[in-house]
PDB file of C-alpha atoms and ligand atoms in Angstrom:
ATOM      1  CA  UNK Y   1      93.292 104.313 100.654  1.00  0.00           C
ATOM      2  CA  UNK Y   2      94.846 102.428 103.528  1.00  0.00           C
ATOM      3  CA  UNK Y   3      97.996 100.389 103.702  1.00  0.00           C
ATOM      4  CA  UNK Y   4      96.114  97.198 103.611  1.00  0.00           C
ATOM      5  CA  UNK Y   5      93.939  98.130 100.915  1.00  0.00           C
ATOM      6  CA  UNK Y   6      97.961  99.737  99.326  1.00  0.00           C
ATOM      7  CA  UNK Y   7      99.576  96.852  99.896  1.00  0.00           C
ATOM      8  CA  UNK Y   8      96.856  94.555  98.278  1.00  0.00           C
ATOM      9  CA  UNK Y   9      96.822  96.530  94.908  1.00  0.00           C
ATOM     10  CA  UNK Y  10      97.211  94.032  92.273  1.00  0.00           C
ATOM     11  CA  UNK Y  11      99.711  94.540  89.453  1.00  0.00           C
ATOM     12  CA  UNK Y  12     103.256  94.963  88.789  1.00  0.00           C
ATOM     13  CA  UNK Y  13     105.108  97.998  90.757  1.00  0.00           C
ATOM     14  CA  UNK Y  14     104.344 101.402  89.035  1.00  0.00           C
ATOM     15  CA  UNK Y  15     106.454 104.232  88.751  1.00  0.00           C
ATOM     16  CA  UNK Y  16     109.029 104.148  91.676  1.00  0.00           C
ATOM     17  CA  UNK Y  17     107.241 101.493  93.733  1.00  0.00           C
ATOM     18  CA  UNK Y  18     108.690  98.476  95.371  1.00  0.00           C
ATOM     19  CA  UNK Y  19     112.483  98.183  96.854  1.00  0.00           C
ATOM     20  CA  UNK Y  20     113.970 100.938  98.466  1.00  0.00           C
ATOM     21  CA  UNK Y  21     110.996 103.051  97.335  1.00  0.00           C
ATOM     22  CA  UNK Y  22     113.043 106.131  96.266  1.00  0.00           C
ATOM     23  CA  UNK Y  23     110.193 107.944  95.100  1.00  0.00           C
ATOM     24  CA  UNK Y  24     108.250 107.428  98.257  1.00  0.00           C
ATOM     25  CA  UNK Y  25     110.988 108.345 100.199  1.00  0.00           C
ATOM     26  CA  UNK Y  26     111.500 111.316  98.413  1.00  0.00           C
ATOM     27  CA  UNK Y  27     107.511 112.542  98.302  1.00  0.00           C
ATOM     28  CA  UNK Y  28     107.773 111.827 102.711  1.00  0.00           C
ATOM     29  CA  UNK Y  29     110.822 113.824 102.694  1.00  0.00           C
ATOM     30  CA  UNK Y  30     109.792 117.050 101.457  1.00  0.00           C
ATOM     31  CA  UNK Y  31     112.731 117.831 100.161  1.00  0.00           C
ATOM     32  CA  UNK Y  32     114.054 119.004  97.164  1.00  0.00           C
ATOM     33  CA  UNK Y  33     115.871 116.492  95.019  1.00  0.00           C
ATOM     34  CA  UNK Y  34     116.617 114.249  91.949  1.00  0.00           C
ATOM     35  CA  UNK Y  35     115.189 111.202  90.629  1.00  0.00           C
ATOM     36  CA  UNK Y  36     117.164 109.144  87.331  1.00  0.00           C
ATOM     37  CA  UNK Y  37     115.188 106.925  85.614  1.00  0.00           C
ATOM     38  CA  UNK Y  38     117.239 104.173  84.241  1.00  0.00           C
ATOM     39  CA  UNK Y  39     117.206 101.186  81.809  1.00  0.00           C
ATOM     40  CA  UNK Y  40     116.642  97.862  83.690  1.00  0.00           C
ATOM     41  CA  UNK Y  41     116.273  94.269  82.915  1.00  0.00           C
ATOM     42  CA  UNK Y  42     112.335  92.703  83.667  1.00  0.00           C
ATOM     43  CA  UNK Y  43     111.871  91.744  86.990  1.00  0.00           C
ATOM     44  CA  UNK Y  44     113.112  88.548  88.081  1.00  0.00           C
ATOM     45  CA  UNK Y  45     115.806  88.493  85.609  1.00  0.00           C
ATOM     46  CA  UNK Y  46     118.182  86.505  87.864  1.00  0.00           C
ATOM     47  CA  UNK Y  47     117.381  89.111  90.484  1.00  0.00           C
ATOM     48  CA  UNK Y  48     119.813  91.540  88.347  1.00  0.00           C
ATOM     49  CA  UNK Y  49     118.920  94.983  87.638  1.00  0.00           C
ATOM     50  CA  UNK Y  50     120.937  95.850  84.778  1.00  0.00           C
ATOM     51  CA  UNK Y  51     121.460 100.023  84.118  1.00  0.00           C
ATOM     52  CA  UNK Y  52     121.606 101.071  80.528  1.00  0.00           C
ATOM     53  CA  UNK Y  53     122.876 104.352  80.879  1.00  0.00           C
ATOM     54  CA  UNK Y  54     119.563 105.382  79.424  1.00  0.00           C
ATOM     55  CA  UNK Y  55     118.568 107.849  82.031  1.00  0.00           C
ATOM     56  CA  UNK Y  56     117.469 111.473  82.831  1.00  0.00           C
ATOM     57  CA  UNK Y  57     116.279 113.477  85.272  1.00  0.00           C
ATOM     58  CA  UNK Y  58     113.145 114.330  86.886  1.00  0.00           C
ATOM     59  CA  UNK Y  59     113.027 117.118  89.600  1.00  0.00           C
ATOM     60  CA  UNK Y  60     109.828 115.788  91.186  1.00  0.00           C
ATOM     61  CA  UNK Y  61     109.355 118.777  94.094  1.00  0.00           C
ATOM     62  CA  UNK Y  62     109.987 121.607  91.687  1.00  0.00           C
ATOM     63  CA  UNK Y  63     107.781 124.084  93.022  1.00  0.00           C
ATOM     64  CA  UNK Y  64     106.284 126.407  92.370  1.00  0.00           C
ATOM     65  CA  UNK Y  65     105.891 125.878  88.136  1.00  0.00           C
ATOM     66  CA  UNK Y  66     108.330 127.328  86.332  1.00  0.00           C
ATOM     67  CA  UNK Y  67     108.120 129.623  82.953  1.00  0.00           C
ATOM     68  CA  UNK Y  68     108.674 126.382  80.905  1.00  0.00           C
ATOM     69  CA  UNK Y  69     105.560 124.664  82.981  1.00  0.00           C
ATOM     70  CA  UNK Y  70     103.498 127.774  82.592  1.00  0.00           C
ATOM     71  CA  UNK Y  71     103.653 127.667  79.031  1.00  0.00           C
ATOM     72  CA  UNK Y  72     102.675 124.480  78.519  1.00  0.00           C
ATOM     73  CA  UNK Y  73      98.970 125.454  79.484  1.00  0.00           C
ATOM     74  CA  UNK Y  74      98.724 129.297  78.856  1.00  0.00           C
ATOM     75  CA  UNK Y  75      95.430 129.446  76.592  1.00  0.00           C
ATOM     76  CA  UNK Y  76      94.089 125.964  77.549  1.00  0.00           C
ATOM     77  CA  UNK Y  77      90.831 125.433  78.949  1.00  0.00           C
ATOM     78  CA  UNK Y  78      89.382 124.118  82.070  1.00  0.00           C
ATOM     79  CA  UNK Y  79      88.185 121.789  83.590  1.00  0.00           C
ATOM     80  CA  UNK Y  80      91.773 120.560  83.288  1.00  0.00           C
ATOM     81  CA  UNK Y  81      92.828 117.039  84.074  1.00  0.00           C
ATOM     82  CA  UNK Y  82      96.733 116.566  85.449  1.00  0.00           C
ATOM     83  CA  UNK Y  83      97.643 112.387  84.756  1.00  0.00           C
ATOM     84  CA  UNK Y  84     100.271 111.760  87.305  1.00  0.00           C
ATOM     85  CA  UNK Y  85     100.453 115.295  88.693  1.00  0.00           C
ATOM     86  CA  UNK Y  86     102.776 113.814  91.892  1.00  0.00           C
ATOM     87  CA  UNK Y  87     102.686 116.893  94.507  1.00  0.00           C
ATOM     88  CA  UNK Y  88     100.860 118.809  92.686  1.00  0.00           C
ATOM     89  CA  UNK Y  89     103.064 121.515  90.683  1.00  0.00           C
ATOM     90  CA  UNK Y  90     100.828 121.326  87.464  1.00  0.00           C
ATOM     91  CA  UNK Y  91      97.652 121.417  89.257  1.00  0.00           C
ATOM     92  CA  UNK Y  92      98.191 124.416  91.251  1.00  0.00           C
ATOM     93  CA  UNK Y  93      99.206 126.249  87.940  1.00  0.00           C
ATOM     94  CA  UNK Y  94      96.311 125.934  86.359  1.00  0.00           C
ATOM     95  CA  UNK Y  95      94.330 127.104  89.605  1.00  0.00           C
ATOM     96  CA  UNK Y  96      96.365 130.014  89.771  1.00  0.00           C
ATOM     97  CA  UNK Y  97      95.568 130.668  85.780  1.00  0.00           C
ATOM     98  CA  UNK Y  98      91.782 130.252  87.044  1.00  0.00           C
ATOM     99  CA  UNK Y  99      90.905 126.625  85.577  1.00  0.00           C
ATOM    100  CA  UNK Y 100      88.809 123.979  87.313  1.00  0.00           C
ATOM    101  CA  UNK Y 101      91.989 121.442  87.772  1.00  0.00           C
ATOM    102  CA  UNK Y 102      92.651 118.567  88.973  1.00  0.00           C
ATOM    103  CA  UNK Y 103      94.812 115.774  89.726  1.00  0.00           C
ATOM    104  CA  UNK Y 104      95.482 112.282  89.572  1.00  0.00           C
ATOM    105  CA  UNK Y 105      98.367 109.742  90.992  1.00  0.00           C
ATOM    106  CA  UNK Y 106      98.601 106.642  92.090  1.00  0.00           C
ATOM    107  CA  UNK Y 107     101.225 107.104  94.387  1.00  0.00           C
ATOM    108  CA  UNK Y 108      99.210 108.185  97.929  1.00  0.00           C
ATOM    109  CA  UNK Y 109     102.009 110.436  98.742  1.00  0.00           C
ATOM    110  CA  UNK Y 110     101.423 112.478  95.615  1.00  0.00           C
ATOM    111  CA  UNK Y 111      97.673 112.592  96.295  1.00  0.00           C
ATOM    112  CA  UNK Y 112      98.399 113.673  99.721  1.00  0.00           C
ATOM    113  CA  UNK Y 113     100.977 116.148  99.316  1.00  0.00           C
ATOM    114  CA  UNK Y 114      98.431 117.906  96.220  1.00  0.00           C
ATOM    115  CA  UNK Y 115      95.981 118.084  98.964  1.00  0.00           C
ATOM    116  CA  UNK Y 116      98.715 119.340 101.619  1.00  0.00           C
ATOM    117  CA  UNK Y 117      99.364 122.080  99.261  1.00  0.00           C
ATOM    118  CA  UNK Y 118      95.409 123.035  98.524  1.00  0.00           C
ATOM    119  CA  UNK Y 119      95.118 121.530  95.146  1.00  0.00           C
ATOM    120  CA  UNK Y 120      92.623 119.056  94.921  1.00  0.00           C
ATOM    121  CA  UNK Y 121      93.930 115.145  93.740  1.00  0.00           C
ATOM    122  CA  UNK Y 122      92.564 111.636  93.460  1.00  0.00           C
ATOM    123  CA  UNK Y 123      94.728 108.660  94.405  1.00  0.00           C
ATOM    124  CA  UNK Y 124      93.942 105.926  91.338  1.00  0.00           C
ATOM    125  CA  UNK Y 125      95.665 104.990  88.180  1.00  0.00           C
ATOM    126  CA  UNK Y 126      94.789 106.740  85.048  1.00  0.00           C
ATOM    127  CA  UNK Y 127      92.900 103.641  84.066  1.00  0.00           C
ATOM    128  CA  UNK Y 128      90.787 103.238  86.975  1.00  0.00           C
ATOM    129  CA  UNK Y 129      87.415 105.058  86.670  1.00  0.00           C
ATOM    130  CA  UNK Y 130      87.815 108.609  87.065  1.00  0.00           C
ATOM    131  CA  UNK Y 131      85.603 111.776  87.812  1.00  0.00           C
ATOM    132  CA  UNK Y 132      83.797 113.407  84.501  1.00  0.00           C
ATOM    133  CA  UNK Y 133      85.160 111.035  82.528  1.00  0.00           C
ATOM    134  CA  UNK Y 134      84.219 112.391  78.784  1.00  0.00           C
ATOM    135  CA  UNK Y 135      84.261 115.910  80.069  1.00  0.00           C
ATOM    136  CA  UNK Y 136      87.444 117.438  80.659  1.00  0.00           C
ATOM    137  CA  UNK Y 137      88.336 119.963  77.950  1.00  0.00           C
ATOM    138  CA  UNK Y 138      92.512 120.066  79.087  1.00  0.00           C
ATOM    139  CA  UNK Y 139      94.275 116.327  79.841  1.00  0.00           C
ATOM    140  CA  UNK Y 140      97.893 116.960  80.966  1.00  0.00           C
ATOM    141  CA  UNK Y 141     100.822 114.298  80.463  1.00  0.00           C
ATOM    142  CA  UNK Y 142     103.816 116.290  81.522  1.00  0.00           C
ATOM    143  CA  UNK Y 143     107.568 115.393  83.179  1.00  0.00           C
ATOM    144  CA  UNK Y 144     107.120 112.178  80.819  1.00  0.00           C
ATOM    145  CA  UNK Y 145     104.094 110.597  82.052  1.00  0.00           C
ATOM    146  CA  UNK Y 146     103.125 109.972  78.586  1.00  0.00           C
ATOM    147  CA  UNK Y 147     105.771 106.562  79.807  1.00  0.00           C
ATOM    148  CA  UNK Y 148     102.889 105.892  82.264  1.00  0.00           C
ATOM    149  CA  UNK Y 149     102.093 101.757  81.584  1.00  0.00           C
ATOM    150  CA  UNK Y 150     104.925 101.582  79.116  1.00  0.00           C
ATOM    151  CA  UNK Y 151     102.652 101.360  76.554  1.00  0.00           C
ATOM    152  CA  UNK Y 152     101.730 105.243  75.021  1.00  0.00           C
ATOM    153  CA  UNK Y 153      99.086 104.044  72.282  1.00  0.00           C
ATOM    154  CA  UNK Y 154      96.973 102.181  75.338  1.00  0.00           C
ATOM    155  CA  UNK Y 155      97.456 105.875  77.592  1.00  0.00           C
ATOM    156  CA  UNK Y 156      96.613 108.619  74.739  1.00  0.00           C
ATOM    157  CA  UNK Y 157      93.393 105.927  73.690  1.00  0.00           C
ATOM    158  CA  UNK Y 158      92.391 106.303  77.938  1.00  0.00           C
ATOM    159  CA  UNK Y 159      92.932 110.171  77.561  1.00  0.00           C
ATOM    160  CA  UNK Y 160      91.099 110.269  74.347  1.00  0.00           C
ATOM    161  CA  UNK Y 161      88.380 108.702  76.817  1.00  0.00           C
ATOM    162  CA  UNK Y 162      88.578 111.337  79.608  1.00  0.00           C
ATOM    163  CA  UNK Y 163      88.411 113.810  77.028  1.00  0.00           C
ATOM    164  CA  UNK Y 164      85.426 115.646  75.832  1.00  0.00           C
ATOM    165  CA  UNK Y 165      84.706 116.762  71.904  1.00  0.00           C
ATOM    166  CA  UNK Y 166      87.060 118.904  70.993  1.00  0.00           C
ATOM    167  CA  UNK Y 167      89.149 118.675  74.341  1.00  0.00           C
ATOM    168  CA  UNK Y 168      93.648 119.025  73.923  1.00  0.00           C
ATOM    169  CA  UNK Y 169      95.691 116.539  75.163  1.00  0.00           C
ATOM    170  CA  UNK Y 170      98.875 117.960  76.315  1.00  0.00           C
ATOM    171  CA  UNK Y 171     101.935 116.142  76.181  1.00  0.00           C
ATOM    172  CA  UNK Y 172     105.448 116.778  77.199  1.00  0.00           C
ATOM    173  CA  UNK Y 173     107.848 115.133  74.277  1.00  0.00           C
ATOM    174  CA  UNK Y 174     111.557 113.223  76.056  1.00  0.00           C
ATOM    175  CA  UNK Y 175     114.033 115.952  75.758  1.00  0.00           C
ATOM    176  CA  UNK Y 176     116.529 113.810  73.425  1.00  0.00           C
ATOM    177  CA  UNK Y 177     114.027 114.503  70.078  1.00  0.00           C
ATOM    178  CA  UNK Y 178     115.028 110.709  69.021  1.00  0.00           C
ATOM    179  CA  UNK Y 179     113.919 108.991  72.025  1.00  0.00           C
ATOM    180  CA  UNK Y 180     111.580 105.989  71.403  1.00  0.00           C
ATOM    181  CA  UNK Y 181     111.570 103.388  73.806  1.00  0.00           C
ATOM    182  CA  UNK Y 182     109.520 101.162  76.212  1.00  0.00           C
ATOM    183  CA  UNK Y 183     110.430  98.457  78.488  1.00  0.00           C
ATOM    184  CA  UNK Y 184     111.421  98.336  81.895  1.00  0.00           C
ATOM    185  CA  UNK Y 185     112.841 101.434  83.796  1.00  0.00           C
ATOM    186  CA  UNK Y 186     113.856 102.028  87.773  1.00  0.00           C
ATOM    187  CA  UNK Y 187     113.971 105.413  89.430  1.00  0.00           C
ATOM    188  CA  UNK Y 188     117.214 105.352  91.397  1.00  0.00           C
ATOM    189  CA  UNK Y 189     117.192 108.678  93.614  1.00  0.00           C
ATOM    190  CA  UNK Y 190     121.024 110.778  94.592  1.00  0.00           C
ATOM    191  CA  UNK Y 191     121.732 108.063  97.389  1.00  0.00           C
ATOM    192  CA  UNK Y 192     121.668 104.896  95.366  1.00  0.00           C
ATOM    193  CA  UNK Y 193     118.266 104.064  96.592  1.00  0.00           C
ATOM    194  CA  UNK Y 194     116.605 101.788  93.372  1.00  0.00           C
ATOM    195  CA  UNK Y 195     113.048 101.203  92.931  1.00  0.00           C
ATOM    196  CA  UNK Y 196     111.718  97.419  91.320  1.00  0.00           C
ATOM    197  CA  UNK Y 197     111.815  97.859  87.500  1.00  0.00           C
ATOM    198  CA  UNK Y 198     108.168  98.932  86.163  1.00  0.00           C
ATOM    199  CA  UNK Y 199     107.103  99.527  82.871  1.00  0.00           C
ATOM    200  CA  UNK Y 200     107.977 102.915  81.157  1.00  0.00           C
ATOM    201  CA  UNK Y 201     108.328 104.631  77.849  1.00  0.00           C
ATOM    202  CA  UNK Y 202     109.712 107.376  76.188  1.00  0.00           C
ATOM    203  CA  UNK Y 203     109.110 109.286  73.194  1.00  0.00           C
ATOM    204  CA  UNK Y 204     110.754 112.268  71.681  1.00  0.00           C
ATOM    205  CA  UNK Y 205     108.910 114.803  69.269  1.00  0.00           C
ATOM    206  CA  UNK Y 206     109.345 112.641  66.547  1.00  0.00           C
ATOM    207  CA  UNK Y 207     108.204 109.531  67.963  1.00  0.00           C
ATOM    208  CA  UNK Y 208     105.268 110.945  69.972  1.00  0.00           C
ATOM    209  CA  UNK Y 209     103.872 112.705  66.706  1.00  0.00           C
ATOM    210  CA  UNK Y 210     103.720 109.496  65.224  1.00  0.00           C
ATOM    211  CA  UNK Y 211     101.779 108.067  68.569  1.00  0.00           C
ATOM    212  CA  UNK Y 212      99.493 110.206  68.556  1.00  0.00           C
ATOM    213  CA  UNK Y 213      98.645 110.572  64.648  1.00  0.00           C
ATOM    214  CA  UNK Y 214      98.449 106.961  65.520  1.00  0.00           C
ATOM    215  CA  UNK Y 215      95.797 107.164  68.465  1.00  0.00           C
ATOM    216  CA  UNK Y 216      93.511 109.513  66.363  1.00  0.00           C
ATOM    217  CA  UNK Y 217      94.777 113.017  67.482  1.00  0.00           C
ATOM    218  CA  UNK Y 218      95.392 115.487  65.635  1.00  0.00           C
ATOM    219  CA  UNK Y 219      98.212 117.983  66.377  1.00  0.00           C
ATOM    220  CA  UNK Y 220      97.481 121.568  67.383  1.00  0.00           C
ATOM    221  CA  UNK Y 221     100.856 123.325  68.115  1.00  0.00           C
ATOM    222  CA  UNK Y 222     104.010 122.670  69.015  1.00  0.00           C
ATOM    223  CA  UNK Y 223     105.441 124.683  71.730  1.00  0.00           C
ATOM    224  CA  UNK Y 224     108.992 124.623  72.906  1.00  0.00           C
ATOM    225  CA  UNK Y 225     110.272 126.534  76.285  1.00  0.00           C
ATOM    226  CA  UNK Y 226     114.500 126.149  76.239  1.00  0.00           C
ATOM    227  CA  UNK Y 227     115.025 122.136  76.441  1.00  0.00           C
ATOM    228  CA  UNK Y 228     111.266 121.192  76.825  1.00  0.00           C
ATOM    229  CA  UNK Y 229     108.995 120.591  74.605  1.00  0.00           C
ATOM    230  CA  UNK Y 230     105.196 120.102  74.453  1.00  0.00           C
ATOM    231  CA  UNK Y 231     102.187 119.124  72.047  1.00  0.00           C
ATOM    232  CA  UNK Y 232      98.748 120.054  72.009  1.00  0.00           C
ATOM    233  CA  UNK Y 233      96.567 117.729  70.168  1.00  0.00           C
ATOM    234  CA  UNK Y 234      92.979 118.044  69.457  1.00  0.00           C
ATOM    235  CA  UNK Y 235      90.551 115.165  70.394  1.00  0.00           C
ATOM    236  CA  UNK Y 236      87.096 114.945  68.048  1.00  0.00           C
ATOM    237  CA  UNK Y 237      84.977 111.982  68.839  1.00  0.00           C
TER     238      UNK Y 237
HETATM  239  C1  SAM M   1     107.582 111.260  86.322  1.00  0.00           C
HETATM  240  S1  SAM M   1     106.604 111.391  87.771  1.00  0.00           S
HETATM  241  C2  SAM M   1     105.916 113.004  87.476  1.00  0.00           C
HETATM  242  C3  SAM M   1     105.280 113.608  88.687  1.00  0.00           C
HETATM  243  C4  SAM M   1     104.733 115.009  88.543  1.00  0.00           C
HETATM  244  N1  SAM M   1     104.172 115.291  87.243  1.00  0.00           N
HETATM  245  C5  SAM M   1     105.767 116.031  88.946  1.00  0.00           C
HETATM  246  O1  SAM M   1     106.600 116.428  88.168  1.00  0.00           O
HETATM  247  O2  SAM M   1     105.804 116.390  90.100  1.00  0.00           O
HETATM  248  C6  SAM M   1     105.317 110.235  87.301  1.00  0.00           C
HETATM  249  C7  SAM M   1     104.069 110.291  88.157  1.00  0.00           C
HETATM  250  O3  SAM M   1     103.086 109.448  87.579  1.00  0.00           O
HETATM  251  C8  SAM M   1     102.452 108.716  88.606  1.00  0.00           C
HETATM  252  N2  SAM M   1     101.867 107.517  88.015  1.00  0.00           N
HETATM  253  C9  SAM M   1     102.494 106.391  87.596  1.00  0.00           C
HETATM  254  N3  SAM M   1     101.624 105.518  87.083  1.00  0.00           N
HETATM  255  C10 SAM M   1     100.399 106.102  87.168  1.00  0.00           C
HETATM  256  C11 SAM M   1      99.093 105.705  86.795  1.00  0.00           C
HETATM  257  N4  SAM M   1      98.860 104.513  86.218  1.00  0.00           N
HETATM  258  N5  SAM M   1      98.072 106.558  87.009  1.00  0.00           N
HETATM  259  C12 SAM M   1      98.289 107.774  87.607  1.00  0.00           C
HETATM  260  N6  SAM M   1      99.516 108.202  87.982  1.00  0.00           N
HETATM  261  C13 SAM M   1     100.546 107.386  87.764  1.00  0.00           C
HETATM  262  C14 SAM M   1     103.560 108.471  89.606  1.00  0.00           C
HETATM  263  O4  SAM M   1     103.087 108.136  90.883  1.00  0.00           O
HETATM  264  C15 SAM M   1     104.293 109.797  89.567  1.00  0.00           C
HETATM  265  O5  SAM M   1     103.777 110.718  90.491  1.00  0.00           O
END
């Protein structure tokens, strides 16, 4: 997509967007590094961003996937679907466990540095019309993408969409088990750099069971690797 066509993309910033565009910055940079996701008023809240001390960490250029990542989709089935796969870690996993994969991000850095690294991504949002839609047998929400739109009911009834009969929905649970949350979040990176508050959630296990009872899946397994934890739920249409 071009700048013009970026810069006219209606809707409120996603993920990292706007300001100092730390997550930008960071996908350019190629460099290894941290991003905190913090607690923030709405946007145009007296132009205050307010910091909760709600926050973690997400290591965005981890590379390649670790043991934790790994097991998260040992067993699963291609073709596999990554939502918000940024540079492409997830993606290039599952081609290396031979499965049809694929990614998706709506950042054009993401899609770009997927492609840099021969893993094949689309640059769109989740809930824009997608390839084999209905088809994919493996849809991924890792690194706590299941906060994609703030709203995880609305995202696991579009993956239930993408995937076909009988198809698992992975989903990475928020490493504090209680977590349950949505509102607005910034990513602020190591130097202070802040991105405009967009709409996030978080769920721990507890919370994301409930979700996705909730959006008509039904869990598979739990599987837990040290502090991470992931479900596998089982879509029938
Ligand atoms: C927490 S980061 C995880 C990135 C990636 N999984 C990784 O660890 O490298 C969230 C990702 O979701 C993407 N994202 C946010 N909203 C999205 C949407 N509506 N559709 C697709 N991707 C989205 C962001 O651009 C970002 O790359």
């Amino acid at each position: 997509m071009s700048h013009l066509a970026d810069a006219l993309r209606p809707g409120p910033p996603v993920f990292g967007e706007g300001c100092d565009e730390p997550y930008r910055r960071h996908l350019r940079s190629r460099r290894s590094g941290r991003l905190h996701l913090h607690r923030s008023s709405p946007p145009g809240d007296g132009g205050q961003r307010r910091e909760t001390g709600t926050s973690w960490e997400l290591d965005t250029l981890r590379a390649p996937a670790d043991s934790a990542d790994t097991s998260a989709i040992a067993g699963v089935e291609g073709p596999l679907l990554d939502v918000g796969c940024g540079p492409g870690r997830m993606v290039r996993a599952a081609l290396h466990h031979g499965l049809e994969a694929l990614g998706v991000d709506v950042a054009p850095e993401a899609a770009q540095a997927c492609a840099d690294r021969g893993a094949r991504a689309v640059r769109g949002s989740v809930f824009d019309a997608l390839p084999r839609e209905g088809h994919w047998r493996t849809v991924l929400l890792m690194d706590g993408n299941l906060g994609i739109g703030g709203d995880p009911g609305a995202l696991f009834a579009r993956c239930a969409d993408l995937l076909a009969p009988g198809g698992v929905l992975v989903v990475e649970a928020d490493a504090d088990e209680h977590a349950d949350e949505d509102g607005w979040f910034v990513v602020v990176d190591d130097d202070g750099a802040s991105s405009a508050p967009f709409r996030w959630a978080r769920l721990g296990l507890r919370a994301l069971r409930t979700a996705l009872h909730r959006s008509g899946f039904e869990e598979v397994e739990v599987r837990r690797a040290g502090a991470r934890c992931f479900v596998h739920a089982g879509w029938q249409r």
